[in-house]
Amino acid sequence: MLGFVINALLGVICAIFLKYNFALPLCFLILCVFIGLIIKTKKKVLIFILFFLVMYMIVGFDIPLIEDVINGECTIIEKHNSYYIVKYDHYKLLWYCDEDFNLYSKIHIEGSVKSLEINKSLNVRSFNDYLYTQGINYQIKADDYSIIYNGDILRKSIRNYLLSNLSAPSNEFIGLLVLGDKSSCKEFYESLSELGVVHLFVISGFHLNILYRFFNKTFKLKNDYLTIFLLIPYLYLLNFSLPVLRAFLFLLLKTINEKRKLNLSNLTILLIIALGFLLYDYHYLFNLSYQLTFITNIVIIILGNLSITTNIFYKVFIKSLLIQLSIFPIIILNNYEYSFMSLIFVILISIPIGFYYIFGMLTAIIKISDIIYEPLVLAFNNLINSFNGLNINLIFGKPTLIYCVLYYLFYISLIYMLITRNKKLVLGCAFSLLGILAFKYYEPYILQKEEVIFINVGQGDSTLIIGKNLKYSILIDTGGLNNIDTSEKYIIPLLKSKGIKHLDAIIITHDDYDHCGSLDSLETNYSCKKIYYGPNEYAITVNNFKITNLNHFYNSSSEDNEKSAVLEFVSNNRKFLIMGDATSIIEKKIIEDNTNLSCDILRIGHHGSNSSTSDEFIRTLNPKYAVISVGYNNYGHPTKNVLSILEKYHISTFRTDKDYNICFDKNNIIKKY
């Protein structure tokens, strides 16, 4: 049975990866390992091929939405802060709406349906990419809507009752720990995320197992089916979230297995559930919660009977370490950083968390116990804040597919050697795994290419310069939007994805908000050796990399944009010119002051405004490429006049609002992300 499920699951996963072209090499590797190490009979080969073909047929055809007009009943299946995911016929659609509806409300919507408005950012897991992997390809523009059925009021009423008449600390803590409401205490949730222990607070099988044992011991129930039945109302309150549903199904199938004497192993049961989720909706494969839930639980089951030592603390530490290592590539693939200190925090915090969970549930029902619970919550918050001061996140950067495959080969080898108790090879595998971890941390200092990246920060400017083997990292401007922290959303994730531990320099061309608005946030959240302000720096040298400011005329002008620095530098033997918001007046003076002025890549001044980029300037420079940093705006940037001048001189033009981030690599390689 186990062999059947493994082969079926591998077939499904390979089909999905092949469909999305994420990892043809990974499919090939899995297939080779599968054939070489697992398959022993033709029957297993047929199982693999059968499930591969079935799943590929399922995911191989995307049914387009034929009608571009919507006029009918939609059901809200997901509720978020500023948008909903609704079901219309068999389609899932995105709908932006400020009105507060209950989950599973039925809304009659009249309007139009259009493709998703794409908004990507380099190495940032974009919202649109997330929607695509969930099978959401269209969004609704509603002209009118009306409520048919106001959703699940019962669930909302019960949740409101449980959180009512509690102190503020207890309300927020119980909202997160017992009811899974992440928005109830954002600051505390962020602290948990930084420590890497947030998964202990996100409702999962860990909590459901505690509740299951609590029911059994408290009520002394002899019938396991009755205990499982008592869990269903709690699943209902949690909207049947994936981790809890997985744990519930595992308990149910495990009970059936024991009662019916089916002789299925726990691993087989878990893999059957994993396969069932994928057959129900293959998009689960791209769900981070699905990945972490099943990987960690597979490892927990495999390590269940592993006899490492009689020392309980040492045994818990080793098993916790192996569980953390099992999800390391997935964590850095999404966050680009990891805190190994979280391993210690997990062990220390997981001991009392069960008590806080059960006591919190009782406090939500019996309000009087809040007198005791509130000081315990405050003490726990202080403990987390104290740990946060000790925590150091290690930035690894975004791993490649090859790295992930190699990592898991070493990791699986280590687990296998531990199971077979081969002490000599255990040490060899352990040191190999440690070596591949160290390599990833220092990889940017060995393999980083020389790059210049024009970052998509909306209506603003930001440019990242990276030296070969990370000899220098320089940021020119930080962008700035009134409703979005561009440093937090775009710049910092990009820096981390590149494995940049600190910036050597930040250069601000001038003090317009769309060029420096998120500087404070960047200073607070990222290390930088030095910051250069304004055009008064004529020559900046960072680790032998020279940047020259060509605007020597800012003192003679009262216009802010004419005081913008104009920065010239050479990367990969190509000359770059960053114009900031310099006007055509400054352009003319720069031409007069530099008789042999030229460049290969020109960052167009003032986002393509008519006040910059004169015909004379472009004719004199004769650049091969032009980059316009621009986003949604009411100014008409870039103007038709500027675009026509660039077209007149046959200059290849890129725009951050259409091409997103533009990266100039060596050998004239241009990447658009």
XYZ file of C-alpha atoms in Angstrom, residues 161-163 166 170 173-175 177-180 203 207-208 210-212 214-215 230-231 233-235 237-238 353-367 369 373:
44
model
C -18.883 35.715 21.838
C -15.694 33.805 22.621
C -13.615 36.994 22.342
C -11.922 39.711 27.769
C -6.210 38.057 26.315
C -3.752 36.292 22.265
C -6.758 33.946 22.233
C -7.807 35.336 18.843
C -3.746 31.022 19.397
C -7.241 29.532 19.661
C -9.165 30.989 16.697
C -6.312 31.548 14.229
C -3.704 26.535 14.275
C -3.200 22.124 18.479
C -5.764 19.575 17.309
C -3.621 18.607 22.166
C -7.386 19.150 22.059
C -7.978 15.498 21.123
C -7.609 16.853 26.374
C -11.099 15.582 25.441
C -16.418 16.644 19.183
C -13.641 18.238 17.093
C -17.499 22.212 15.689
C -13.989 23.542 16.287
C -13.049 22.874 12.639
C -15.054 27.818 13.691
C -11.666 27.684 11.927
C 2.222 26.540 24.523
C -0.095 23.555 25.049
C -1.044 24.900 28.476
C -1.698 28.403 27.040
C -3.814 26.872 24.278
C -6.121 24.821 26.530
C -6.294 27.521 29.216
C -7.062 30.118 26.533
C -9.909 27.998 25.204
C -11.349 27.635 28.700
C -10.936 31.387 29.327
C -12.890 32.164 26.123
C -15.770 30.090 27.525
C -15.434 30.850 31.272
C -14.632 34.577 31.319
C -10.489 32.885 34.459
C -4.896 34.388 32.059
